[in-house]
Structure formats: C-alpha cells, structure tokens
Short mmCIF file of C-alpha atoms in Angstrom, two decimals:
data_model
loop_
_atom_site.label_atom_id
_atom_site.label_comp_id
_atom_site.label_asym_id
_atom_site.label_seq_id
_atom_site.Cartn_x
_atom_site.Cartn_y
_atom_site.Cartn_z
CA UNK A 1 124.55 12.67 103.85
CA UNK A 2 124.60 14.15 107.13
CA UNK A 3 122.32 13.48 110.09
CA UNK A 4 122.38 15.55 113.20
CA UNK A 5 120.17 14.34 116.70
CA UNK A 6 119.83 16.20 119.62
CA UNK A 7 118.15 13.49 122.22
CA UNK A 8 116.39 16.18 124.62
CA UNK A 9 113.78 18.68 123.33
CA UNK A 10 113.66 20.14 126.42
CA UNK A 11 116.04 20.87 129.78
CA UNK A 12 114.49 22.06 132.75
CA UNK A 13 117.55 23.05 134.88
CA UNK A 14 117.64 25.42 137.94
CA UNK A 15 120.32 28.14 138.07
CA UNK A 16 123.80 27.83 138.94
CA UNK A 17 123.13 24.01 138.45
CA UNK A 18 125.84 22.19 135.60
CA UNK A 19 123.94 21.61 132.04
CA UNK A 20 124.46 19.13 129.24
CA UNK A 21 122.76 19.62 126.08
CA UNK A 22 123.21 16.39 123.90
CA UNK A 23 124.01 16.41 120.43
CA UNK A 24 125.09 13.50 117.94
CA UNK A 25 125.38 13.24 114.30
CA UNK A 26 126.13 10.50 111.31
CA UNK A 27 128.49 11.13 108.71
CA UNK A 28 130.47 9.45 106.27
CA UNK A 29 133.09 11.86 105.88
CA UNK A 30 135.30 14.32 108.11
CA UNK A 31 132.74 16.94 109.50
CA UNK A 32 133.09 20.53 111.12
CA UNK A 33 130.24 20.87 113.90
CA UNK A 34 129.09 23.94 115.84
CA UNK A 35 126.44 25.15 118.49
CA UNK A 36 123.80 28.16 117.31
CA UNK A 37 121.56 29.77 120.01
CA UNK A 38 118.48 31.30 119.74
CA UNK A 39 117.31 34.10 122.29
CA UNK A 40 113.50 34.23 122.20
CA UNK A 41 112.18 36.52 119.20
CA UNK A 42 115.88 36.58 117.99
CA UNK A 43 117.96 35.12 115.18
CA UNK A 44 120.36 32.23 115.62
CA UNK A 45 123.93 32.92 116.94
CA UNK A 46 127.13 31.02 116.54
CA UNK A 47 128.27 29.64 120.15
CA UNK A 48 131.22 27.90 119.40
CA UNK A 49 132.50 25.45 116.68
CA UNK A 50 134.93 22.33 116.48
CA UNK A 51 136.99 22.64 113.00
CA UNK A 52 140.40 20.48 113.96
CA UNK A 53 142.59 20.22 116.76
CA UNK A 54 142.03 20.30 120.25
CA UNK A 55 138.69 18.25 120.66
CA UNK A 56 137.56 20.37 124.06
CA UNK A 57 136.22 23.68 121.96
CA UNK A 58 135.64 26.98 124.27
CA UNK A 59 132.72 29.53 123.28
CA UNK A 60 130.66 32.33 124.21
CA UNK A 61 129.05 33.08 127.63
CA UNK A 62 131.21 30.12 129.13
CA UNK A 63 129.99 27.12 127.40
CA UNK A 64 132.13 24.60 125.82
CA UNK A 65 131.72 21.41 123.81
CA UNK A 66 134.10 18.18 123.73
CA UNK A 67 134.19 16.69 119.87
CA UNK A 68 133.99 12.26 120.30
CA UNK A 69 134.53 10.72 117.19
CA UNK A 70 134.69 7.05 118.73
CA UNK A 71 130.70 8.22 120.06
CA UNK A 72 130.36 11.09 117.56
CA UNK A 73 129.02 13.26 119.82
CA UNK A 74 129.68 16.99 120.16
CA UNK A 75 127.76 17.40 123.71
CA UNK A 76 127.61 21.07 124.75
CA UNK A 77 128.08 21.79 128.89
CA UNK A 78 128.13 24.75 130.88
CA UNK A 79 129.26 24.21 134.89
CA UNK A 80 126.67 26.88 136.04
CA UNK A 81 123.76 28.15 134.45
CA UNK A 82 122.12 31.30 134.88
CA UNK A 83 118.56 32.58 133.86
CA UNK A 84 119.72 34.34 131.15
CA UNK A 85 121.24 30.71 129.21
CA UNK A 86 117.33 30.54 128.66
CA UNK A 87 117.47 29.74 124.72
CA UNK A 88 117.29 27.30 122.11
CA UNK A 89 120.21 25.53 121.29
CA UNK A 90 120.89 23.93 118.24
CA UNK A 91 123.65 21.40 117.62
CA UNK A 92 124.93 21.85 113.49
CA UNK A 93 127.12 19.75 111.27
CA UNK A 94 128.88 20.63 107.96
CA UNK A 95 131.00 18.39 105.39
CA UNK A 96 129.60 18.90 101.97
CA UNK A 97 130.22 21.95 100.74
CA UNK A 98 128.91 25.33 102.89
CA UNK A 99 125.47 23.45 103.76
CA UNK A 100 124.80 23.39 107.36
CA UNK A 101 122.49 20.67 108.53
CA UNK A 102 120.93 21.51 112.16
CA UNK A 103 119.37 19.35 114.72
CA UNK A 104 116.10 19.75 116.42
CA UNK A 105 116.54 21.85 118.86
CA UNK A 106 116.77 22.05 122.64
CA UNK A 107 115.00 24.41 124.81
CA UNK A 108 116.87 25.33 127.79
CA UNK A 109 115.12 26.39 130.81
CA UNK A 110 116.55 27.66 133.46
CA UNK A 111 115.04 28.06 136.72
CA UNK A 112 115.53 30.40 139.95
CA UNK B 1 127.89 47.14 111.97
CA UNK B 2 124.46 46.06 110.53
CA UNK B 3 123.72 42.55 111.00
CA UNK B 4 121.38 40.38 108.23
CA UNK B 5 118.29 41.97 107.92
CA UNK B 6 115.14 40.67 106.84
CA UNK B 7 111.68 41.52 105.73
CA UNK B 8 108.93 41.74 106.80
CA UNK B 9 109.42 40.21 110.15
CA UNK B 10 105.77 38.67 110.15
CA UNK B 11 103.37 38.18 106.82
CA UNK B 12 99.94 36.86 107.47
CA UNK B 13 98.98 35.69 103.83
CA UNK B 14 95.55 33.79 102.80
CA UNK B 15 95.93 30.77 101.42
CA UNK B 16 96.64 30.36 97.59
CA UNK B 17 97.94 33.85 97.18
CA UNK B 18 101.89 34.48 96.63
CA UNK B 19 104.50 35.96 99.10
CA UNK B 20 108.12 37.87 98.36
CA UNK B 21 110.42 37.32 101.22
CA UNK B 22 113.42 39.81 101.30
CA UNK B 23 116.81 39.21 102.62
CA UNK B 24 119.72 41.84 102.96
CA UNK B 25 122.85 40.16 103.99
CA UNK B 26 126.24 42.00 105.69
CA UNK B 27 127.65 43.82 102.99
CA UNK B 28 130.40 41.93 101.38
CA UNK B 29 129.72 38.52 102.40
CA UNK B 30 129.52 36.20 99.32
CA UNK B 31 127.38 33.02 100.80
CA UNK B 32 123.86 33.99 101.58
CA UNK B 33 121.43 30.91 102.83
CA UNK B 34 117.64 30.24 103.43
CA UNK B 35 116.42 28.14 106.19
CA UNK B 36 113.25 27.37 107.34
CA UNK B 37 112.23 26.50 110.60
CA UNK B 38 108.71 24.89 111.90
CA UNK B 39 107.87 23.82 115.34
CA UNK B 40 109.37 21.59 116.25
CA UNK B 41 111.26 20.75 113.32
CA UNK B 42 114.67 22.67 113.71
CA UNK B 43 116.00 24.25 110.60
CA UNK B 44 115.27 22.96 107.05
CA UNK B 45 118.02 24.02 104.22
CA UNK B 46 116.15 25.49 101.43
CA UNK B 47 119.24 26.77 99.38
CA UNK B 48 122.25 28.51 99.31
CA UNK B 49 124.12 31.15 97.01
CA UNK B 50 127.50 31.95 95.88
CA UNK B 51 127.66 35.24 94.63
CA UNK B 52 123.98 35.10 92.49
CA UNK B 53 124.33 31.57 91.36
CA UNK B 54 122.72 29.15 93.17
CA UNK B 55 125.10 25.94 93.53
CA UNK B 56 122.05 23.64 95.69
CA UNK B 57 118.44 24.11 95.59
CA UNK B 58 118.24 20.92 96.99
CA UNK B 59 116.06 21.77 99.50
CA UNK B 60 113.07 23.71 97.94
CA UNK B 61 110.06 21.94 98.60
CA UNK B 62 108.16 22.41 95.52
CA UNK B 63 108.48 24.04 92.96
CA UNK B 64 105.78 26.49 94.02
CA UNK B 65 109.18 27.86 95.66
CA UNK B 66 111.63 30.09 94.07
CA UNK B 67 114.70 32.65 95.19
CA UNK B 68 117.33 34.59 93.15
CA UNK B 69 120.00 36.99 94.40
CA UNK B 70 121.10 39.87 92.22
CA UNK B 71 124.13 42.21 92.43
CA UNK B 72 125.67 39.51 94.53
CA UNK B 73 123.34 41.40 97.57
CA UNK B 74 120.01 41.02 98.71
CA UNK B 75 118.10 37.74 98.05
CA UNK B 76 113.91 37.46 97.58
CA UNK B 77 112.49 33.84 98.71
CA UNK B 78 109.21 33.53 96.82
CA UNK B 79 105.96 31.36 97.11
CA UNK B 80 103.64 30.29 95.09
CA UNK B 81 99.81 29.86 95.57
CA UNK B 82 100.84 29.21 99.48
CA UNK B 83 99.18 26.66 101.42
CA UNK B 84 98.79 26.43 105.19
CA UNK B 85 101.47 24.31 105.64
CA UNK B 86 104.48 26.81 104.41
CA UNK B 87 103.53 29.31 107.72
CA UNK B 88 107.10 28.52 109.46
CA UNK B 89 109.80 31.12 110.07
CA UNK B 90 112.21 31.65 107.26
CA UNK B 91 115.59 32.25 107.81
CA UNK B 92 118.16 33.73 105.95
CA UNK B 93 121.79 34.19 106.71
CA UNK B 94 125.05 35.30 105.21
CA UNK B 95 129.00 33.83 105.23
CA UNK B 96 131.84 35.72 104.44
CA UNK B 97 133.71 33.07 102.48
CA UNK B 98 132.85 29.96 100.76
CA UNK B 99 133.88 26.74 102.62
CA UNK B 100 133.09 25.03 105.67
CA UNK B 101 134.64 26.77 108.40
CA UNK B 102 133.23 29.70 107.66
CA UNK B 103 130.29 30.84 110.57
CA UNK B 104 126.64 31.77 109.76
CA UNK B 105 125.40 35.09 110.59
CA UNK B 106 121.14 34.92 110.86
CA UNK B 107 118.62 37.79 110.57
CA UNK B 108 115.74 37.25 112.94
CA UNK B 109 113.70 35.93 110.48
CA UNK B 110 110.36 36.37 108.67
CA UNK B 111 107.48 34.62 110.64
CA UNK B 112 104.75 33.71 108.07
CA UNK B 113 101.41 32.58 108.80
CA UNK B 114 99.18 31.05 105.87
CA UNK B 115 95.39 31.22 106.85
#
C-alpha cells in the first residue's frame, strides 16, 4: 500500500519570499505523484504531476516539484510567493490502479 | 465547459436520520470517485467507479454507507442512520480514462454537518 506524508501542516511565508512545501511517500512499487490545491470554499485542482521522465516537473501558477526516488520525496517550491498562493496544498500518490491516496495537507499562508 | 458538480453544497442532518449525496461528473468521463475530507485529516478514498461498476469500495466506512452510479453519469453517496462523526466534506470527482496518469477533476464538495 501507499503512504503519503506531508511534514508541515502549516507555512507561514511572507510574499515574494521562496516556499517549500514538503511531501514524501512509501511505496513498494513504481508510483505516479501529483500536487492538488485547494482555494478556500473551492474544490481541489491538479497543480502539476510527475508520471516518467524528467524528474524536475513544471505546473501551474509557477510552481514546480523535483521527483527523489533515493529520498522519495516529491517537494513542491515556488521562488516567489504572492498572496494569492494562499491555499491548501496537497501532495498525492497513485500505483494501484486509478486510486489516489492524498496527504494531509498544508496550509499556505502568505503574508504582505 | 461545466466542471463536476455536486449537491447540495451544505446538508445539516440530525443525527440517526439518512442523507443522499449527488454527484454529476463532466460528461463523458468514465472514472468518477468519492473522497472525504475531515479536519485535519486530508482526503479519505471512499470508492471509485468505472462506468457503473464499482471495482474498490475499499474505503467505505461502514456499511451504513452506500453509492451506485447509473447510466455511467451521475453518482448518489448515501448514509445511513448518520452519526456525528460522518459531518466532513465529501468529495467527488471525475477522470476521463481509466489508469493512473489520468488527472482528477473535483466539484467543490458537499459540506455535511450531523447534529
């Protein structure tokens, strides 16, 4: 089974500062792993995901996310932050089948 | 074009009586999914559909919870005699293909409260 951990609930950050959001997971097998945000009273959106290939993935809104399999880690960065990054960002793996398995959670705050 | 839409967006529901939750996924996508998500907690798979089979359940709770997709379209989450701790926001959300690489697309959700 798969096991996803995102080691900060929450990151106060103020804007135009860089941001890491940390993300690891466990698997036994070959995994495909993505980012979701969450605007306040909104559904989750896809960010970006890490299928094959190049292990630096580019997504949305200028965030990326480098894929480690020596660490497995899938830690999601953005060099400058603005207020409206202010979200919930959840860290997802998938190997079995279609079922995603999701982190946590981390709140991103940003700050003026 | 329309995005997963769900219904209500917020049920306040007294404890022991039953709820329908209603889920209308993008037209022509095949996978349709329910989450759940407490505080706190992140998301929680419930279970997933291909089509209107239902390939894992594994994530039901109890069996106080139910779903069922017909006409390969719109899905209905159902509980049971509901107890304070199912309040949570369920989630549903809809994939275009079956297999792994294939991104979610969420509704916002149906925020239910069990007093």
């Amino acid at each position: 089974a798969q096991s996803v951990t995102q080691l900060d609930s929450q990151v106060p950050v103020f804007e135009e500062a860089p941001v890491e959001l940390r993300c690891n997971y466990s698997s036994s097998v070959s995994v495909y792993l993505f980012w979701y945000v969450q605007y306040p009273n909104q559904g989750l959106q896809l960010l970006l995901k890490y299928l094959s290939g190049s292990t630096l993935v580019k997504g949305i809104n200028g965030f990326e996310a480098e894929f480690n399999k020596s660490q497995t880690s899938f830690h999601l960065r953005k060099p400058s932050v603005h207020i409206s990054d202010t979200a919930e960002y959840f860290c997802a793996v998938s190997a079995q089948g279609n079922k995603l398995v999701f982190g946590a959670g981390t709140i991103l705050r940003v700050k003026s | 074009g329309a995005g997963v839409s769900q219904s209500p967006s917020n049920k306040v529901t007294e404890k022991g009586k039953d709820v329908e939750l209603r889920c209308d996924p993008i037209s022509g996508h095949t996978a349709l999914y329910w989450y759940r998500q407490s505080l706190g907690q992140g998301l929680e798979f419930l279970i997933y559909f291909q089509g209107n089979s239902a390939p894992d359940k594994s994530g039901l709770p109890s069996d106080r919870f139910s779903a069922e997709r017909t006409g390969g379209s719109v899905s209905t989450l159902t509980i049971q005699r509901t107890q304070q701790e199912d309040s949570a926001v369920y989630l549903c959300a809809s994939s275009l293909l079956q297999g792994n690489n294939s991104p979610l697309h969420f509704g916002n959700g149906t925020r239910l409260t069990v007093t």
